[in-house]
mmCIF file of C-alpha atoms and ligand atoms in Angstrom:
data_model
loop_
_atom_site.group_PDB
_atom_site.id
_atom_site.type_symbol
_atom_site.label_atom_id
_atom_site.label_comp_id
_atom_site.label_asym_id
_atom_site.label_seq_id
_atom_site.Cartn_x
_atom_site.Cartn_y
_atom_site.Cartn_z
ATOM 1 C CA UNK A 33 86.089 82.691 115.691
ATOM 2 C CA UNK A 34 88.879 84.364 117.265
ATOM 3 C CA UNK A 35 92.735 83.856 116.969
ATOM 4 C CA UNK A 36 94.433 80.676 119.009
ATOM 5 C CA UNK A 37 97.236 81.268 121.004
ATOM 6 C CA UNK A 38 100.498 80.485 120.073
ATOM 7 C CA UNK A 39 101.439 76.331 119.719
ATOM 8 C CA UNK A 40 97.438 75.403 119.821
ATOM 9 C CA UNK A 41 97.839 74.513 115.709
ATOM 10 C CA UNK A 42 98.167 76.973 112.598
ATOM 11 C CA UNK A 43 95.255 79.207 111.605
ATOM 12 C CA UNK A 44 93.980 78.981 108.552
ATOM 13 C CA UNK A 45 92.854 82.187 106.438
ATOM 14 C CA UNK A 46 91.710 81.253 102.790
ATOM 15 C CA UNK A 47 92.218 84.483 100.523
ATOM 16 C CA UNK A 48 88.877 85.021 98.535
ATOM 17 C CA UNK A 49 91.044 87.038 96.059
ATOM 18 C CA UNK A 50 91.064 83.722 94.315
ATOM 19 C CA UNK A 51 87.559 82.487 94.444
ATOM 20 C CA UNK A 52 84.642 83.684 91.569
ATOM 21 C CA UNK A 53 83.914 87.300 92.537
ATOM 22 C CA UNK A 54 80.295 86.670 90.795
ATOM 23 C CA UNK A 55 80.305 84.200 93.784
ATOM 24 C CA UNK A 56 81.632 85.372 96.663
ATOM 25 C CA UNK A 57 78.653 83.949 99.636
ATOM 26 C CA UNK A 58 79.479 80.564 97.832
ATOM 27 C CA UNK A 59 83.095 81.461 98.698
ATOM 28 C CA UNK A 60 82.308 82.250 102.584
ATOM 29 C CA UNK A 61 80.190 79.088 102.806
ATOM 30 C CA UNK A 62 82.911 77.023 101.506
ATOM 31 C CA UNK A 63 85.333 78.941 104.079
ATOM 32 C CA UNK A 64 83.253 77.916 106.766
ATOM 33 C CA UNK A 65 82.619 74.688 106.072
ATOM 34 C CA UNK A 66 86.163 73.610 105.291
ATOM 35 C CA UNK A 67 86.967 74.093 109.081
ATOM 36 C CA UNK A 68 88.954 77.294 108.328
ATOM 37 C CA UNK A 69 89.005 79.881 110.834
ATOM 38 C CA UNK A 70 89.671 82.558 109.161
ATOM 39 C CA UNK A 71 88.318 84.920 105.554
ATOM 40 C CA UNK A 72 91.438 86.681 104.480
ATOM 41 C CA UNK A 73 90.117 89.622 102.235
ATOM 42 C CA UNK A 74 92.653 91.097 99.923
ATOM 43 C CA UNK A 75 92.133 94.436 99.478
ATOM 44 C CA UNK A 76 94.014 95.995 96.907
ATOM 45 C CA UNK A 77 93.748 100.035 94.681
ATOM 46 C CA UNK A 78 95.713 99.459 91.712
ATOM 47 C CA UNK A 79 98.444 101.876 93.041
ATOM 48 C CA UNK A 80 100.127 100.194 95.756
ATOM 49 C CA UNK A 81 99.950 97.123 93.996
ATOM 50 C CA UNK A 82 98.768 96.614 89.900
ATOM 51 C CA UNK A 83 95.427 95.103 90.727
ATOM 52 C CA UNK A 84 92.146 96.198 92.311
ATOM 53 C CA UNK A 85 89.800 94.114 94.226
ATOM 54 C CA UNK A 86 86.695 94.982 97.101
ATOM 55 C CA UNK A 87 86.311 97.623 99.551
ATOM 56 C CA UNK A 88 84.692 97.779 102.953
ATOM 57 C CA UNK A 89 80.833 97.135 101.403
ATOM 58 C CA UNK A 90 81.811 94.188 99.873
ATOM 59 C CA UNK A 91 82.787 92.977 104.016
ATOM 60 C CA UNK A 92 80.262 94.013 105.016
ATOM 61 C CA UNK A 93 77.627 92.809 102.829
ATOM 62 C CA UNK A 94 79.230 89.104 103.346
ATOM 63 C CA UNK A 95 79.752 89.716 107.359
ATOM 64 C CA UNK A 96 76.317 88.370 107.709
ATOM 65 C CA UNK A 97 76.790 85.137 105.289
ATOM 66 C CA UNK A 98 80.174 84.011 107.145
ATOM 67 C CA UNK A 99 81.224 82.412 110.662
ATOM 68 C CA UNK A 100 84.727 83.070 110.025
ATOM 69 C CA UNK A 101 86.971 85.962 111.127
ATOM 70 C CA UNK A 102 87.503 88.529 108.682
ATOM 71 C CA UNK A 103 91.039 89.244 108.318
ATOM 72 C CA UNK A 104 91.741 91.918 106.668
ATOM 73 C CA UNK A 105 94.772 92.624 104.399
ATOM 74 C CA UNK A 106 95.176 96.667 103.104
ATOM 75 C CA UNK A 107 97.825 96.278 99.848
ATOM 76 C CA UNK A 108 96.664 99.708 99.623
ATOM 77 C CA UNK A 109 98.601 103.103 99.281
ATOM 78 C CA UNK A 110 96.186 104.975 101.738
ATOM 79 C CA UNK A 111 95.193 102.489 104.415
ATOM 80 C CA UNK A 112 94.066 105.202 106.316
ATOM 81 C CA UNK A 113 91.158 106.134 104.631
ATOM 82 C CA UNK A 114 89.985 102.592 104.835
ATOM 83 C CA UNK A 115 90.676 101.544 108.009
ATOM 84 C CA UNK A 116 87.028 102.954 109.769
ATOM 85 C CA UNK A 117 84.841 101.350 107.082
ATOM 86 C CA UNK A 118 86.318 97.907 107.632
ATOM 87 C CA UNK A 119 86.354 98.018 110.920
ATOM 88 C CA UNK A 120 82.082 98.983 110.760
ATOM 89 C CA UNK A 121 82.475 96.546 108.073
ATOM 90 C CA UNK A 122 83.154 93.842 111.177
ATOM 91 C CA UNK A 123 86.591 93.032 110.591
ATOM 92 C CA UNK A 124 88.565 91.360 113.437
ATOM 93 C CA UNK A 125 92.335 91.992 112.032
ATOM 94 C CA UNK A 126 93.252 94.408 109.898
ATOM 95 C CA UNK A 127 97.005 94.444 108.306
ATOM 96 C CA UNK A 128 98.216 96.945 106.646
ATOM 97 C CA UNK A 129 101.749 98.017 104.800
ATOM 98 C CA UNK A 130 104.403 100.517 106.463
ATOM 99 C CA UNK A 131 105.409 100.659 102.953
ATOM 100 C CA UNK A 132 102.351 102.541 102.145
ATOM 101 C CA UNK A 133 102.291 104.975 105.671
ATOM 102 C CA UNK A 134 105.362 106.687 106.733
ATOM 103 C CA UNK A 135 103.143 107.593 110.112
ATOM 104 C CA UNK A 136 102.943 103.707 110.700
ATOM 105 C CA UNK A 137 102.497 104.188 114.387
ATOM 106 C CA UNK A 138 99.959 106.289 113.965
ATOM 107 C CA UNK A 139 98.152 104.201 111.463
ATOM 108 C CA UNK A 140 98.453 100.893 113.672
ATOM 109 C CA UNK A 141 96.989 102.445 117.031
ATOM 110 C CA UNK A 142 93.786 103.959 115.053
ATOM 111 C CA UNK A 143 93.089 100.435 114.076
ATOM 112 C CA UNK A 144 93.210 99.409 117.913
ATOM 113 C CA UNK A 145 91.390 102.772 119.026
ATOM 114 C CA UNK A 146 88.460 101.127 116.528
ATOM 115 C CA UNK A 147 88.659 97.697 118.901
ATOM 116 C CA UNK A 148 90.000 95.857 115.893
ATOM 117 C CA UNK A 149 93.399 94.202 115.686
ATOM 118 C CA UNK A 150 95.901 95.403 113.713
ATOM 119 C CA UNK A 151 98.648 93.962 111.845
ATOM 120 C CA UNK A 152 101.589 95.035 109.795
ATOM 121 C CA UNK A 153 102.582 93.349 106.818
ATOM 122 C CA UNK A 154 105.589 93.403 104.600
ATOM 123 C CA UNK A 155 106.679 92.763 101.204
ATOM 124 C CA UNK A 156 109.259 90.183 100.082
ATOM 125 C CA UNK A 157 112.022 93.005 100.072
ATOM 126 C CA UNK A 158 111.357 94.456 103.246
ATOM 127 C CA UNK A 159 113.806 93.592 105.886
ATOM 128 C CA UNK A 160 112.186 92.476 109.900
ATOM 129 C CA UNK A 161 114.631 95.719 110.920
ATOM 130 C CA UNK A 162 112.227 97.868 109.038
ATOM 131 C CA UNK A 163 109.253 97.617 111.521
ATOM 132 C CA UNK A 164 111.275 96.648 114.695
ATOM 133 C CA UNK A 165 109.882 100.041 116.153
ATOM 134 C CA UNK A 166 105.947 98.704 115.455
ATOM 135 C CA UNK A 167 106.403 95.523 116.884
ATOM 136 C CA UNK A 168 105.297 96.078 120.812
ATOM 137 C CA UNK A 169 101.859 97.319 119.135
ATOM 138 C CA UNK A 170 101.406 94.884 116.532
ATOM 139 C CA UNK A 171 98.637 92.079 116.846
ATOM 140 C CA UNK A 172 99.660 90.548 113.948
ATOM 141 C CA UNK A 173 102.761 90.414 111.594
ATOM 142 C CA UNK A 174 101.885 89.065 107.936
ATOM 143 C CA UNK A 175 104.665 88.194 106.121
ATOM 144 C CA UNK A 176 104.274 88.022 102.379
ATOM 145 C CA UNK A 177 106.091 85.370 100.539
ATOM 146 C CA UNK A 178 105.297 86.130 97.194
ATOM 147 C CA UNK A 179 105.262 89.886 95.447
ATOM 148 C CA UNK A 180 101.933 91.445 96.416
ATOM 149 C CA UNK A 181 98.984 91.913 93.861
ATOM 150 C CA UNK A 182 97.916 88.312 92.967
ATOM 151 C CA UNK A 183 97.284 85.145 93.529
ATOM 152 C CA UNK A 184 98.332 81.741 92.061
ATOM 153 C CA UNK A 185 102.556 82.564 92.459
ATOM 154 C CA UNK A 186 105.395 80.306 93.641
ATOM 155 C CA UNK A 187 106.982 81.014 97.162
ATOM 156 C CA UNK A 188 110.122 82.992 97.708
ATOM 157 C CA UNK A 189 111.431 80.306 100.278
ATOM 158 C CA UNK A 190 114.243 83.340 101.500
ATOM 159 C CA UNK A 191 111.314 85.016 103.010
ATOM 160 C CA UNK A 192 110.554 82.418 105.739
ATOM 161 C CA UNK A 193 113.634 83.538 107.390
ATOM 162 C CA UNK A 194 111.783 86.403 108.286
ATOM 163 C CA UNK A 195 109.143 84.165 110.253
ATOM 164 C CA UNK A 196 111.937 82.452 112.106
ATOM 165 C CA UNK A 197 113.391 85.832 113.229
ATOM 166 C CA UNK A 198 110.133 87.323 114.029
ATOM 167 C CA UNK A 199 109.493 84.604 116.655
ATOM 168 C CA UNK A 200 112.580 84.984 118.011
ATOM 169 C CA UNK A 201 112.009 88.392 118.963
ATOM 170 C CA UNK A 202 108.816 87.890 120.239
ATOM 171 C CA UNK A 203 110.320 85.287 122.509
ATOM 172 C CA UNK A 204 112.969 87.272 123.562
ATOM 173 C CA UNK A 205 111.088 90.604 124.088
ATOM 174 C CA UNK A 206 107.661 88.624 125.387
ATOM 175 C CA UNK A 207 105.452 90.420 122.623
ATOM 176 C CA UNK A 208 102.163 89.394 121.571
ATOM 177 C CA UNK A 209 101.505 89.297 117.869
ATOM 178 C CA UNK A 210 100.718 86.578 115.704
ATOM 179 C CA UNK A 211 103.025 85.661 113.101
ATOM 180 C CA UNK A 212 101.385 85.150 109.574
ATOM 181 C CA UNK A 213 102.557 83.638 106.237
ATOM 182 C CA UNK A 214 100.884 84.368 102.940
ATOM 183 C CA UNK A 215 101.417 84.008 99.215
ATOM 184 C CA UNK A 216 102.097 80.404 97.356
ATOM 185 C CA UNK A 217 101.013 78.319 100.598
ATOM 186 C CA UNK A 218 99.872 74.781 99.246
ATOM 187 C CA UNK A 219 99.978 71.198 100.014
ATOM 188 C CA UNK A 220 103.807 71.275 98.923
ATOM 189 C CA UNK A 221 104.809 74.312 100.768
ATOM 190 C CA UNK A 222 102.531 74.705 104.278
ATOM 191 C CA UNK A 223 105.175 72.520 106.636
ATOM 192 C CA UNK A 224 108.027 74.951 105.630
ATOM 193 C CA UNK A 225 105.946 77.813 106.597
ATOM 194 C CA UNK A 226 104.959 75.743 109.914
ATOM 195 C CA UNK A 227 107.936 74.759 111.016
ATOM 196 C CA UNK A 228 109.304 78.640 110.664
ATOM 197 C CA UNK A 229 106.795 79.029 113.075
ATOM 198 C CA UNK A 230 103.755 80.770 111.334
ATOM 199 C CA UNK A 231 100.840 81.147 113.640
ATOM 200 C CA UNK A 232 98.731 81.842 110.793
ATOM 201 C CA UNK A 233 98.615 80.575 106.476
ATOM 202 C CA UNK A 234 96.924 82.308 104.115
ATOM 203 C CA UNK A 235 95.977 80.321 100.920
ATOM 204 C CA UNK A 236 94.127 81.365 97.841
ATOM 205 C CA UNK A 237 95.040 79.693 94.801
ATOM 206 C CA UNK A 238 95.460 76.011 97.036
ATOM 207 C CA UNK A 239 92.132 76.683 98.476
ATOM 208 C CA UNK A 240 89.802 77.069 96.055
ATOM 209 C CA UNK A 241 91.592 75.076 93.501
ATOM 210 C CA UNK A 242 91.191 72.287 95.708
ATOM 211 C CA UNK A 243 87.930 69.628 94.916
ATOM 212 C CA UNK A 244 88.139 68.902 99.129
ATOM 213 C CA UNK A 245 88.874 71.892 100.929
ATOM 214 C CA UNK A 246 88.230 70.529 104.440
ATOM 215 C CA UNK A 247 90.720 67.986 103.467
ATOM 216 C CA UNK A 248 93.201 70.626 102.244
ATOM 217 C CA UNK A 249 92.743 72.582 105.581
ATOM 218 C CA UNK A 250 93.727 69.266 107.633
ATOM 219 C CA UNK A 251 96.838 69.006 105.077
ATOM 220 C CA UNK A 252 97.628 73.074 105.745
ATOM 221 C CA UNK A 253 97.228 72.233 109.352
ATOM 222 C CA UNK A 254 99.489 69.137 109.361
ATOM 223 C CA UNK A 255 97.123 67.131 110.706
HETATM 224 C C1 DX5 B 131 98.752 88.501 97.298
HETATM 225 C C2 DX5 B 131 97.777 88.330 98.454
HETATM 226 C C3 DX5 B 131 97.719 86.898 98.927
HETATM 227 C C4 DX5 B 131 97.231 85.941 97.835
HETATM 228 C C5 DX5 B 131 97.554 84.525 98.221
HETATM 229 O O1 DX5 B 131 98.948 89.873 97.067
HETATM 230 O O2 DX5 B 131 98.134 89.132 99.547
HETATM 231 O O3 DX5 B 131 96.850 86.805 100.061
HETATM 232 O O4 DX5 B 131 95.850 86.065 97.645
HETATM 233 O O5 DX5 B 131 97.199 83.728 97.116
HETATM 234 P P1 DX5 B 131 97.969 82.340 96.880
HETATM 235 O O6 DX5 B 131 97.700 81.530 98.118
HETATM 236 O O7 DX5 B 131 97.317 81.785 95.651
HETATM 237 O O8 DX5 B 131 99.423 82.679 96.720
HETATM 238 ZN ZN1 ZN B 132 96.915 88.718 101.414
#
């Protein structure tokens, strides 16, 4: 299921870095039959952030098991040498950190010469000014509100500023890219993130802590 365009209602991605990893088809199924549109798959080495998940197999062995779009997010320090597997993998996004790549540019057009989308994400202390140069290429901007590396934190509520300015700009300068919020999205804290004017939520911890997920999706969704 592809992404909506922009005003058509929030997508939502639930993060599998906080379901059972003895479980993880479970996990899919219960993605796709919340109504969620999207798998986001936390990728992470241990170096660019202090905790290690899945690599490109693990996508690839669940492709078949899901309906939902894989979107991929790269907390790595060497998304380059990850990017071609999780695109064979069958990812439709995949996000990565400018943190992590000085040759961003670089990094964000071999993800579209693969016919995937890519997105640029950035962590609660990078400023919007810091990837201004990216955006015109970007299909996707993730903006993290919480430190990167786990699931289960609180929201930094500063960082939603980011969202607002980000949509500003792509008003003003007619861009295309999706606007994404992720880390400590819940019941409580999904109409903030909203109404800064995120295209796309990302929950984990909500998600699968939650005995009705489809109902939690419809509360994410403000419906
Ligand atoms: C954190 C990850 C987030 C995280 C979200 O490094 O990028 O996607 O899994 O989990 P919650 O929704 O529990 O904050
Ligand atoms: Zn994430």
């Amino acid at each position: 299921m592809g992404e909506r365009s922009f005003g058509a209602g929030v997508i939502i991605a639930p993060s599998i870095l906080s379901a059972d990893f003895a479980s993880l088809e479970t996990a899919a199924g219960e993605i796709d039959a919340s109504g969620a549109e999207w798998l986001h798959f936390d990728v992470m080495d241990g170096c660019f952030v202090p905790n290690l998940t899945f690599g490109p197999k693990t996508a690839a062995d669940l492709r078949p098991r899901s309906r939902a779009l894989f979107d991929v997010h790269l907390m790595v320090a060497r998304p380059d040498v990850l990017i071609r597997g999780f695109a064979e993998a069958g990812a439709g996004f995949i996000t990565f950190h400018p943190e992590a790549e000085v040759h961003s540019h670089r990094t964000l057009m071999s993800i579209k010469e693969l016919g995937k989308k890519a997105g640029i994400s950035i962590v609660p202390s990078t400023p919007v000014g810091a990837i201004e140069e990216l955006l015109p290429f970007a299909d996707l901007v993730l903006v993290m509100t919480v430190n990167p590396g786990f699931g289960g934190q609180k929201l930094i509520p500063r960082c939603l500023e980011k969202v607002k300015t980000l949509v500003q700009i792509r008003e003003k300068q007619r861009y295309g890219f999706l606007v994404s919020v992720d880390g400590g999205i819940n019941e409580e804290t999904a109409a903030g993130a909203r109404e800064a004017g995120a295209d796309v939520l990302v929950a984990g911890s909500a998600f699968f802590n939650a005995a009705d997920k489809a109902a939690l999706v419809r509360t994410l969704r403000g419906n």
